[in-house]
Coordinates of C-alpha atoms in Angstrom, one line a residue:
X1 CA 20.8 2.3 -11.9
X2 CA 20.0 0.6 -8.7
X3 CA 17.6 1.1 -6.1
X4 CA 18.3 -0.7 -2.6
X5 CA 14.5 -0.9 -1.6
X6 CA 15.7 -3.7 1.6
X7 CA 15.3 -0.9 4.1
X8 CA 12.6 0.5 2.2
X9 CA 10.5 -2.3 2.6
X10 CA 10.9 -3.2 6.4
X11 CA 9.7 0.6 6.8
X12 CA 7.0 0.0 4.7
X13 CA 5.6 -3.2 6.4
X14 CA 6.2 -1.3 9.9
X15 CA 3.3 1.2 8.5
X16 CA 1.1 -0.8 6.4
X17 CA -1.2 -1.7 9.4
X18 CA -1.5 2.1 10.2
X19 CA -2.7 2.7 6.5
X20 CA -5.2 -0.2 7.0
X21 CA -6.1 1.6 10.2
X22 CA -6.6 5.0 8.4
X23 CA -8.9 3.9 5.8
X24 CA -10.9 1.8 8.0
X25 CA -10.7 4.7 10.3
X26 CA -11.8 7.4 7.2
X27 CA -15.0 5.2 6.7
X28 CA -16.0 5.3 10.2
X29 CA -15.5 8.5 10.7
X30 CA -17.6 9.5 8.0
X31 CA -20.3 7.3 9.2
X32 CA -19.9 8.7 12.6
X33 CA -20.1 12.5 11.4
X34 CA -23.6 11.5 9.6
X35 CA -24.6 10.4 12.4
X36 CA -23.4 13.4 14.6
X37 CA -25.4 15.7 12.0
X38 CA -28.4 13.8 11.7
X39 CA -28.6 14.0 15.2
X40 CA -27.8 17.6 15.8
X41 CA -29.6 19.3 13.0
X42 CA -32.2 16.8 12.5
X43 CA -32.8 15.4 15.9
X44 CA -32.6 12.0 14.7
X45 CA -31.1 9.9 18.2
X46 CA -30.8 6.2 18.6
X47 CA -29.3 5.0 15.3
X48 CA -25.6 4.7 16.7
X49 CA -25.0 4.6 20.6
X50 CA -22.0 5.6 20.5
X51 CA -23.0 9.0 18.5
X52 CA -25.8 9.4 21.4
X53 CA -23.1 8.9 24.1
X54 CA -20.8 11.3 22.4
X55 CA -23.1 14.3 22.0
X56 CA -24.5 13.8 25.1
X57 CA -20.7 14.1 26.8
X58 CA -20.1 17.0 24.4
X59 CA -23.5 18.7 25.8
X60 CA -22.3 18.0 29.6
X61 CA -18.9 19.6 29.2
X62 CA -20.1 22.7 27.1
X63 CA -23.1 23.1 29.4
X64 CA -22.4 26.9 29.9
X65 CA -22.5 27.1 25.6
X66 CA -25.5 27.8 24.0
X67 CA -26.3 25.6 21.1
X68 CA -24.9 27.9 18.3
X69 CA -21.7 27.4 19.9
X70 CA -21.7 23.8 20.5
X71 CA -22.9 23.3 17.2
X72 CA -19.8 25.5 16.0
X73 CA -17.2 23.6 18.3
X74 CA -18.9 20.0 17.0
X75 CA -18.0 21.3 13.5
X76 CA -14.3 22.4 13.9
X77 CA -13.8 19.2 15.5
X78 CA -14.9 18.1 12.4
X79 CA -12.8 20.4 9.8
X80 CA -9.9 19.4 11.9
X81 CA -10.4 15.8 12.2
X82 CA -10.8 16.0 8.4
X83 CA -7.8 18.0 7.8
X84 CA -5.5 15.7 9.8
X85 CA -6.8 12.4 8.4
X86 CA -5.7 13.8 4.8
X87 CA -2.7 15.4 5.5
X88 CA -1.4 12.0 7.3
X89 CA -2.6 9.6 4.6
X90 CA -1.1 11.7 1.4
X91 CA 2.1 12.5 3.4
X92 CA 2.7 8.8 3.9
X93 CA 1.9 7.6 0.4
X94 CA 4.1 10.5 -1.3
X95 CA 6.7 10.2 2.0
X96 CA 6.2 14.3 2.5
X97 CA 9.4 14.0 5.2
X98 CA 8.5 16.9 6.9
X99 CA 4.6 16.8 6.9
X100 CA 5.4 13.2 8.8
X101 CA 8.0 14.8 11.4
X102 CA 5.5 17.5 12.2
X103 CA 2.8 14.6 12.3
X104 CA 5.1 13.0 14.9
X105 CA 5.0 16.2 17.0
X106 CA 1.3 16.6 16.9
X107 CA 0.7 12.6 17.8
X108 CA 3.3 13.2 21.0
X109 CA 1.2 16.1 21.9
X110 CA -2.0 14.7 21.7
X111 CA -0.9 11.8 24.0
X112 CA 0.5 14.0 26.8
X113 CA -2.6 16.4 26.5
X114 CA -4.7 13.2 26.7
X115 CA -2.9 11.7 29.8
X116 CA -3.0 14.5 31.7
X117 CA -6.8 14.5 31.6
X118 CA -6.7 10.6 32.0
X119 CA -4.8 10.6 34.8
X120 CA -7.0 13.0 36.6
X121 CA -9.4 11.0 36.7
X122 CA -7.5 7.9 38.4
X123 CA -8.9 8.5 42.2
X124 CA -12.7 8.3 40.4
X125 CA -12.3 5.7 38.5
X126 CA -11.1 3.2 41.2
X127 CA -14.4 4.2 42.8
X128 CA -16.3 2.5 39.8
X129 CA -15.8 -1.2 40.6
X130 CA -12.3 -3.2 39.8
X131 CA -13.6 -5.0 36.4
X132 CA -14.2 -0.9 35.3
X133 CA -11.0 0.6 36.6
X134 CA -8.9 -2.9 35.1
X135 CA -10.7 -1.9 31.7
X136 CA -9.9 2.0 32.1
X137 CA -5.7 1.1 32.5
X138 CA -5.9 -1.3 30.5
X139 CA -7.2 0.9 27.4
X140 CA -4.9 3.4 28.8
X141 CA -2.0 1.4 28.3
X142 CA -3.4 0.4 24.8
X143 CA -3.9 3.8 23.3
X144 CA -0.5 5.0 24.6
X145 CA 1.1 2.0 23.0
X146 CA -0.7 2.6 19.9
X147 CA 0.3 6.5 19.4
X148 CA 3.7 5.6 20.9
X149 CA 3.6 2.7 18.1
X150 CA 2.3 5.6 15.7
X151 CA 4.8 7.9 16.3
X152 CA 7.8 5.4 15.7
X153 CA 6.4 4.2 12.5
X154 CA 5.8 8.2 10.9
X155 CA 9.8 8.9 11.9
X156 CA 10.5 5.8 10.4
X157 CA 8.9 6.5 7.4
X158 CA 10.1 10.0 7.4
X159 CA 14.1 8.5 7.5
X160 CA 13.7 6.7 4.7
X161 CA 16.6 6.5 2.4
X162 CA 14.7 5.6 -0.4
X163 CA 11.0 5.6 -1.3
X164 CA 10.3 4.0 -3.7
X165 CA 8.9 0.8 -1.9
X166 CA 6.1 3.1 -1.0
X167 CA 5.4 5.0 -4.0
X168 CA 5.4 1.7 -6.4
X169 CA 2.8 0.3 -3.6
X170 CA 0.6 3.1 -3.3
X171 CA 1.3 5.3 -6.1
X172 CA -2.1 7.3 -7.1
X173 CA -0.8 7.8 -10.4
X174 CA -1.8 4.2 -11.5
X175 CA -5.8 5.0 -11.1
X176 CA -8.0 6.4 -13.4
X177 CA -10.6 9.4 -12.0
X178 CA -11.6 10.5 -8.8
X179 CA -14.0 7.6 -8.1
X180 CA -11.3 5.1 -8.8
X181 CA -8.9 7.4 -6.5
X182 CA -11.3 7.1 -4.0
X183 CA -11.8 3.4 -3.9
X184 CA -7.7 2.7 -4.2
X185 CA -8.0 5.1 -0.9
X186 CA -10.2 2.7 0.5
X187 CA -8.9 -0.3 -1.3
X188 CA -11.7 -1.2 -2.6
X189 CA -12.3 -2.9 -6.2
X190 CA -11.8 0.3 -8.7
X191 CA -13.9 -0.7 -11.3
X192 CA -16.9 -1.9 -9.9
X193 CA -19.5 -1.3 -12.8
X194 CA -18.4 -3.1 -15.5
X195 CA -20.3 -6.3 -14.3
X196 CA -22.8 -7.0 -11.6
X197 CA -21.0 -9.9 -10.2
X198 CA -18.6 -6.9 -9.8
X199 CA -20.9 -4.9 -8.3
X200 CA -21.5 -7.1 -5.7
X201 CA -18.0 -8.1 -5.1
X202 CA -17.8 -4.2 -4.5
X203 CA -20.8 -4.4 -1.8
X204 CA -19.0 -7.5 0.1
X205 CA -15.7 -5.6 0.4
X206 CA -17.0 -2.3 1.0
X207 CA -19.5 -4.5 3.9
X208 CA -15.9 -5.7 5.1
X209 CA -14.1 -2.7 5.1
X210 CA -17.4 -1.0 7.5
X211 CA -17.0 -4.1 9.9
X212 CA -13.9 -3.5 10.1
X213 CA -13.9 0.1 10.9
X214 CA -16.5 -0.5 13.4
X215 CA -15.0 -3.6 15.2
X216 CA -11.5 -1.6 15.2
X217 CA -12.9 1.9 16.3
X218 CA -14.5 -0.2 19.6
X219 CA -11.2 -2.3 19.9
X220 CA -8.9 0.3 20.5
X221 CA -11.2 2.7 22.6
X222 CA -12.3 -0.5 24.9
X223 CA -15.9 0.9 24.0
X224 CA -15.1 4.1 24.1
X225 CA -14.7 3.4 28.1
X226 CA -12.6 6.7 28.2
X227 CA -15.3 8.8 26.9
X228 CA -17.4 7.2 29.0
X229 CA -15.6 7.7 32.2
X230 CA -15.7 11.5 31.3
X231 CA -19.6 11.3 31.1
X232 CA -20.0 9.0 34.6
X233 CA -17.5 12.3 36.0
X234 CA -20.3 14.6 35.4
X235 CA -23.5 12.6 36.5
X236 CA -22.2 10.8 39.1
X237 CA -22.2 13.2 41.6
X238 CA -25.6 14.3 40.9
X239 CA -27.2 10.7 40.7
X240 CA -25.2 9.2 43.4
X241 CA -22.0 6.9 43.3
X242 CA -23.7 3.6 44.6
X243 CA -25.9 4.1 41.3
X244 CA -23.0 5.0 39.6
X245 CA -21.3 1.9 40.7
X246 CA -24.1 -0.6 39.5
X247 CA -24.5 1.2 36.3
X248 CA -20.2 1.0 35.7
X249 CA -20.3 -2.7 37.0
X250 CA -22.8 -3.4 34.0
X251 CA -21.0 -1.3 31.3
X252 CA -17.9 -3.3 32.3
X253 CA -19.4 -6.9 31.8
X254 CA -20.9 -5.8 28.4
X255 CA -18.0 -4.2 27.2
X256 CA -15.9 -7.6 27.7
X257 CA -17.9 -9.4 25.7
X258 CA -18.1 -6.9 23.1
X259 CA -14.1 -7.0 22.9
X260 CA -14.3 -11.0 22.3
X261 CA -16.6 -10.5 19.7
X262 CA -14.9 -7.2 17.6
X263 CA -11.7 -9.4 17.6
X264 CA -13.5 -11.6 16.1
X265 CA -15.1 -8.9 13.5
X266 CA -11.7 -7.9 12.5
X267 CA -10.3 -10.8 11.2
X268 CA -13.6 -11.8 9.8
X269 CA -14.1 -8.2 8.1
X270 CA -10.6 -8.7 6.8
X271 CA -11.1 -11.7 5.4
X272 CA -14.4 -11.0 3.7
X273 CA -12.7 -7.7 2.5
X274 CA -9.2 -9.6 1.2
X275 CA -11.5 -12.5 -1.1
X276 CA -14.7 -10.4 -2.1
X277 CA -12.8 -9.6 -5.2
X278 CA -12.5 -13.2 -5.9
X279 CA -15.8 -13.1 -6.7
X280 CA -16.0 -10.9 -9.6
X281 CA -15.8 -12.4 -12.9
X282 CA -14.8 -11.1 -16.6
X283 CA -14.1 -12.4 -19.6
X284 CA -11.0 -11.2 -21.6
X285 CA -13.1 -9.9 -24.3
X286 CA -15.5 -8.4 -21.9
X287 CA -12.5 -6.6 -20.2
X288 CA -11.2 -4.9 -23.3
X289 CA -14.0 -4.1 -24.6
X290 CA -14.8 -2.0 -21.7
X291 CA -11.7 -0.9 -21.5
X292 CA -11.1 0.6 -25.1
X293 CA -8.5 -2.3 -25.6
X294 CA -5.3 -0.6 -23.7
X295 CA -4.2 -3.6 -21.6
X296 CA -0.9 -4.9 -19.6
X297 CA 0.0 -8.6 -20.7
X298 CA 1.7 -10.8 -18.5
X299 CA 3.9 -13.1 -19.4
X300 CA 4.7 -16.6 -17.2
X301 CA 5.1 -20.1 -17.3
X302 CA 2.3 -21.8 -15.9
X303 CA 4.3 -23.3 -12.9
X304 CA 4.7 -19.7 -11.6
X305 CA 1.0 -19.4 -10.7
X306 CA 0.7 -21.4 -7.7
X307 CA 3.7 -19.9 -6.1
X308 CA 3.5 -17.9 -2.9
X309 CA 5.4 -15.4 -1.8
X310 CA 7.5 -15.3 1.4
X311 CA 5.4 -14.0 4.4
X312 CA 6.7 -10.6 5.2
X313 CA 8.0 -10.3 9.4
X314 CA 5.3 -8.2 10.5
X315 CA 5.2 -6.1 14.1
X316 CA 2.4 -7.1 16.2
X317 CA -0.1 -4.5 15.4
X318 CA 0.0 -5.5 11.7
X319 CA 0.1 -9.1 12.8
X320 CA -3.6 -8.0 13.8
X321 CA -4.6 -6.2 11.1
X322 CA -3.6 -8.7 9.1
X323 CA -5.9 -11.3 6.9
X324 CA -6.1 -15.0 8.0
X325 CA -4.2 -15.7 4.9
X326 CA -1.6 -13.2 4.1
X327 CA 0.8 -15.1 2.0
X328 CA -0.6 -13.9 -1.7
X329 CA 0.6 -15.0 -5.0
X330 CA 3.0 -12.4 -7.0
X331 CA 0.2 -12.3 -9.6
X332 CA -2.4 -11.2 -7.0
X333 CA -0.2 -8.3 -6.2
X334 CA 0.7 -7.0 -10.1
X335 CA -3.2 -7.2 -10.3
X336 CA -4.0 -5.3 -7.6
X337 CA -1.5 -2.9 -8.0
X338 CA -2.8 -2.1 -11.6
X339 CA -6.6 -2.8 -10.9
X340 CA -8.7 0.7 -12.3
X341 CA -5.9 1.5 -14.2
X342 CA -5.5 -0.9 -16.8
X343 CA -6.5 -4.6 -17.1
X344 CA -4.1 -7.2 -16.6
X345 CA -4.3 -10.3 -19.0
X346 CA -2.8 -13.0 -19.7
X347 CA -3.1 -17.1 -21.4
X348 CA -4.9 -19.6 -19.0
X349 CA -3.5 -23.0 -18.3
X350 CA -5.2 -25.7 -20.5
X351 CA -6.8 -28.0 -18.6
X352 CA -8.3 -25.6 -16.0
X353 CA -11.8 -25.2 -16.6
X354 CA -12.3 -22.0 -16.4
X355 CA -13.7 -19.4 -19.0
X356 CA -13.0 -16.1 -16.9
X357 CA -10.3 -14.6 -14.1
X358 CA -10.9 -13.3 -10.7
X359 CA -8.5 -12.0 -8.4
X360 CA -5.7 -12.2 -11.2
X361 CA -4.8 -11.7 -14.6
X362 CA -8.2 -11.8 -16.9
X363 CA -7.2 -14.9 -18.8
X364 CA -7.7 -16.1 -22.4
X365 CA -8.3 -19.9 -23.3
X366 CA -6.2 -21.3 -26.0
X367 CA -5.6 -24.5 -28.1
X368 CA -1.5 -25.5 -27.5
X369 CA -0.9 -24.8 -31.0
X370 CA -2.0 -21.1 -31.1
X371 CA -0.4 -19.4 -28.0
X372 CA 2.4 -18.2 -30.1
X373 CA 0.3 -16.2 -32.5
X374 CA -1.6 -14.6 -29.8
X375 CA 1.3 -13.6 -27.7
X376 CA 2.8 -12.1 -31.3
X377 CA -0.7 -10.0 -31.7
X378 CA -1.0 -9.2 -27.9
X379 CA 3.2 -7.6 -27.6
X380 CA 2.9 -5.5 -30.5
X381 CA -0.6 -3.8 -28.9
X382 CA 0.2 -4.2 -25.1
X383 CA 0.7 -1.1 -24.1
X384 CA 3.1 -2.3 -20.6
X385 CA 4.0 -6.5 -20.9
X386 CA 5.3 -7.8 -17.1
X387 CA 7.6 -10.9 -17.8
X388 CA 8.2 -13.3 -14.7
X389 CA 11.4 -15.0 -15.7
X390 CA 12.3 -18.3 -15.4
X391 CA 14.3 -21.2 -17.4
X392 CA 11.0 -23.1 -19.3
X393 CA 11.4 -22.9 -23.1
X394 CA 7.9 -21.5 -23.6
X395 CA 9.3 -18.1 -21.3
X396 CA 12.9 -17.7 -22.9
X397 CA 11.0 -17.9 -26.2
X398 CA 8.8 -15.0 -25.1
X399 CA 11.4 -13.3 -23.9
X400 CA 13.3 -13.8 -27.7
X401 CA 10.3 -12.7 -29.1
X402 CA 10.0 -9.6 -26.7
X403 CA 13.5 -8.5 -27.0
X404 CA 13.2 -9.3 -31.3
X405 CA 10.1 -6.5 -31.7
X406 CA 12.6 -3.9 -29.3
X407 CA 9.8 -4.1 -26.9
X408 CA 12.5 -3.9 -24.3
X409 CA 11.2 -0.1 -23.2
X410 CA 7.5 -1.4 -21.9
X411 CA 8.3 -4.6 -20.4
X412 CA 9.1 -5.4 -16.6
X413 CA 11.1 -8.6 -16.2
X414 CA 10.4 -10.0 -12.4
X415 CA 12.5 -12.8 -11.4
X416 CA 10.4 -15.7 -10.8
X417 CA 9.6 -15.8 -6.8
X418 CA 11.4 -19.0 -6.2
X419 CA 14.4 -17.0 -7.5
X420 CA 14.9 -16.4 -3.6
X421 CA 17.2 -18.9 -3.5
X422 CA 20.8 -18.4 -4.7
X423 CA 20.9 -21.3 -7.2
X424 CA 18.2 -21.0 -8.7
X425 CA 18.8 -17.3 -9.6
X426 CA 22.0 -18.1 -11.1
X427 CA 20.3 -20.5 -13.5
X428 CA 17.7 -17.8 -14.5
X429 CA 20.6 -15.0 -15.1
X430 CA 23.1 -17.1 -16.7
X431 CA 19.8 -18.1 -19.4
X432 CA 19.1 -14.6 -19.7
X433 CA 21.9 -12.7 -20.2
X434 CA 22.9 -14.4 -23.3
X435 CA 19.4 -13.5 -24.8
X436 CA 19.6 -9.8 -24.0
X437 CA 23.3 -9.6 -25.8
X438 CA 22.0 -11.4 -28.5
X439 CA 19.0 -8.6 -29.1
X440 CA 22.2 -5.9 -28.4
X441 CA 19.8 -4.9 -25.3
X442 CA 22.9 -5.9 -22.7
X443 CA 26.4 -6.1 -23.4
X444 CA 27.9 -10.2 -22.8
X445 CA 29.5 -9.3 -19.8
X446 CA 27.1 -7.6 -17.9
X447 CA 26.7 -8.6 -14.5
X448 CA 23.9 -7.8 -12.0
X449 CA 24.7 -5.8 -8.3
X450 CA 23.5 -9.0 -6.2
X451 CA 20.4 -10.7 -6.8
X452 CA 18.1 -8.4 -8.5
X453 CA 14.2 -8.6 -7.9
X454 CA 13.5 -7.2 -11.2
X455 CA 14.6 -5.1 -13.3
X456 CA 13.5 -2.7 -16.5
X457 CA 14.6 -0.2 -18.9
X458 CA 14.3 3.6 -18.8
X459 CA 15.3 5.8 -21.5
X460 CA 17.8 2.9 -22.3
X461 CA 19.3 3.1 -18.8
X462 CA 18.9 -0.3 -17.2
X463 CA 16.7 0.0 -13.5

């Protein structure tokens, strides 16, 4: 059985910035809707501006309401704000093809509805100054591109011949409980509690994940310059427009260096966000301990872990959502896939130093003459085993060993990353395949459908 993920892929990376952009977009908007409540039913003001600034635009345009029904209209805002960030983040991580099409409808209505209320505003907002009406068209332009940018990616998505790029990314069957469902939602560490240094690797990347909401949310609304020009529509003509003027002139100035400096927070909330992880440290025996001992082993020769692999072509958008290092090692990726839903661990290279893992595979510290009776112990319990092949004695003897206890059915066997090139995949195959006939696993012809990234066994069907 083969699945063609190529196309998959390219889809996925076209949309990976827009989940980014959701979750960092979920936290803030549950910060903000705190906020809104705290000021509305507690009359606590001055925390946020931007909450201030909001209800005090809401207040203006539903002057005529009494306060039950603004309070009511703030409230379905909020229902339906809710209902549409859910529906959009499950429908792309479970590709529902029709919940994205209709998505795509309501994203090309909401951008119409909000030009034509934009564009009415044109002849007042040149009266504001020219730094003003440069930063109104230019976040014009901005937010059209992104919903336009939106829009393209969902169909995209929706088209896709096959998914299973983005289910074996994002899939939320590989977490354990709500809580770690939530923080694979947010990408956050999923099991922050079994240490304090993980606690506080949880804090830092939660902290980086808020900066970057924030920094992003003022980014793409110019500081919320729209919103604002609404507000100026109503006051200005009762204060006066030379006031008005001075007061838009100001807001203008500020809000430039504010866009410097949430550039800035992005990358720098990313980045904090991408290594906090790195700081959380566990021992092996820690690990399954806590774990009730059901672990994934993997498998490698020790050459394999400094490898990188290939940086993906991303479109601009993700370009800027994107971590100052994005270029990750395979075994950062197998752990952070599987991290909250069972620990991955594996042998440490002798000679490094360290007693515990973070960011990778929680790693065990052996003398050269015992590796083989631990891997022995650790196959038969492992309850998956991830294999990166390659040609090194030490990894066809694993993979003998693997194959000899017909642990075939639990294993993934991933081509080792430098596989990319032709030769050097041909190599790795043609030592192999011979192992696999010898087990009676494959016959000795068998023969791969081009280069295969990996590949595993399901109900003896090869995948």
């Amino acid at each position: 059985m083969v699945l063609v993920q190529t196309e998959s892929e390219k889809r996925m990376h076209r949309v990976l910035y827009l989940l980014r952009f959701l979750r960092a977009t979920i936290l803030h908007y549950v910060f903000f809707v705190a906020l809104v409540f705290m000021n509305v039913g507690l009359g606590i003001s001055g925390l946020y501006s931007p909450v201030d600034q909001y209800i005090d635009t809401m207040k203006l345009f539903l002057a005529a309401l009494s306060d039950y029904y603004i309070h009511f209209f703030l409230v379905a805002v909020v229902v339906f704000a809710t209902a549409f960030f859910v529906i959009l983040y499950f429908s792309i991580i479970h590709v529902w093809k029709w919940a994205l099409r209709m998505l795509v409808v309501a994203t090309i209505v909401i951008m119409v509805a909000n030009a034509f209320v934009y564009i009415a505003q044109v002849s007042f907002v040149v009266e504001l100054g020219l730094v003003f009406a440069g930063l109104y068209f230019f976040a014009l332009a901005i937010t059209t591109w992104v919903f336009l940018d939106i829009a393209i990616g969902l169909w995209s998505v929706a088209g896709t011949p096959e998914v299973s790029a983005f289910r074996a990314t994002l899939d939320s069957r590989l977490t354990r409980g709500l809580w770690g469902l939530l923080n694979k939602a947010l990408d956050l560490p999923r099991t922050p509690l079994q240490s304090w240094p993980a606690l506080a690797a949880y804090g830092l990347s939660l902290v980086g994940m808020l900066g970057l909401a924030e920094s992003l949310s003022y980014l793409l609304t110019f500081g919320n310059i729209l919103s604002k020009t609404s507000a100026y529509s109503l006051t200005c003509p009762v204060d006066g427009m030379e006031q008005c003027m001075d007061r838009s002139e100001s807001a203008a100035f500020e809000t430039l260096l504010w866009l410097a400096l949430s550039v800035m927070g992005i990358k720098l909330s990313l980045a904090l966000h991408a290594n906090a992880k790195k700081l959380s440290a566990s021992s092996v025996r820690d690990i399954l301990k806590n774990s009730g001992k059901r672990y994934i082993l993997y498998l490698r020769s020790f050459g394999s872990d400094d490898i990188r692999l290939p940086r993906p072509r991303l479109p601009l958008i993700s370009r800027i959502m994107a971590p100052f290092r994005f270029k990750s090692l395979a075994e950062e990726e197998f752990f952070d896939v599987v991290d909250g839903y069972m620990p991955l661990i594996a042998i440490g290279r002798p000679g490094d130093g360290q007693e515990t893992a973070v960011g990778v595979a929680y790693r065990e510290y052996l003398p050269d003459d015992s590796w083989k009776a631990y891997i022995t112990d650790k196959v038969v319990q492992a309850d998956k085993i991830v294999l990166v092949l390659n040609t090194t004695e030490g990894v066809l003897w694993e993979l003998s060993f693997l194959l000899g206890m017909g642990a075939s059915s639990k294993a993934l066997f991933f081509f080792d990353p430098r596989a990319k090139n032709k030769g050097t995949w041909l190599r790795i195959k043609d030592a192999i395949i011979p192992i696999f006939a010898r087990f009676g696993v494959l016959p000795p012809d068998f023969s791969f459908h081009g280069n295969a990234i990996a590949f595993f066994f399901s109900k003896g069907t090869l995948v």
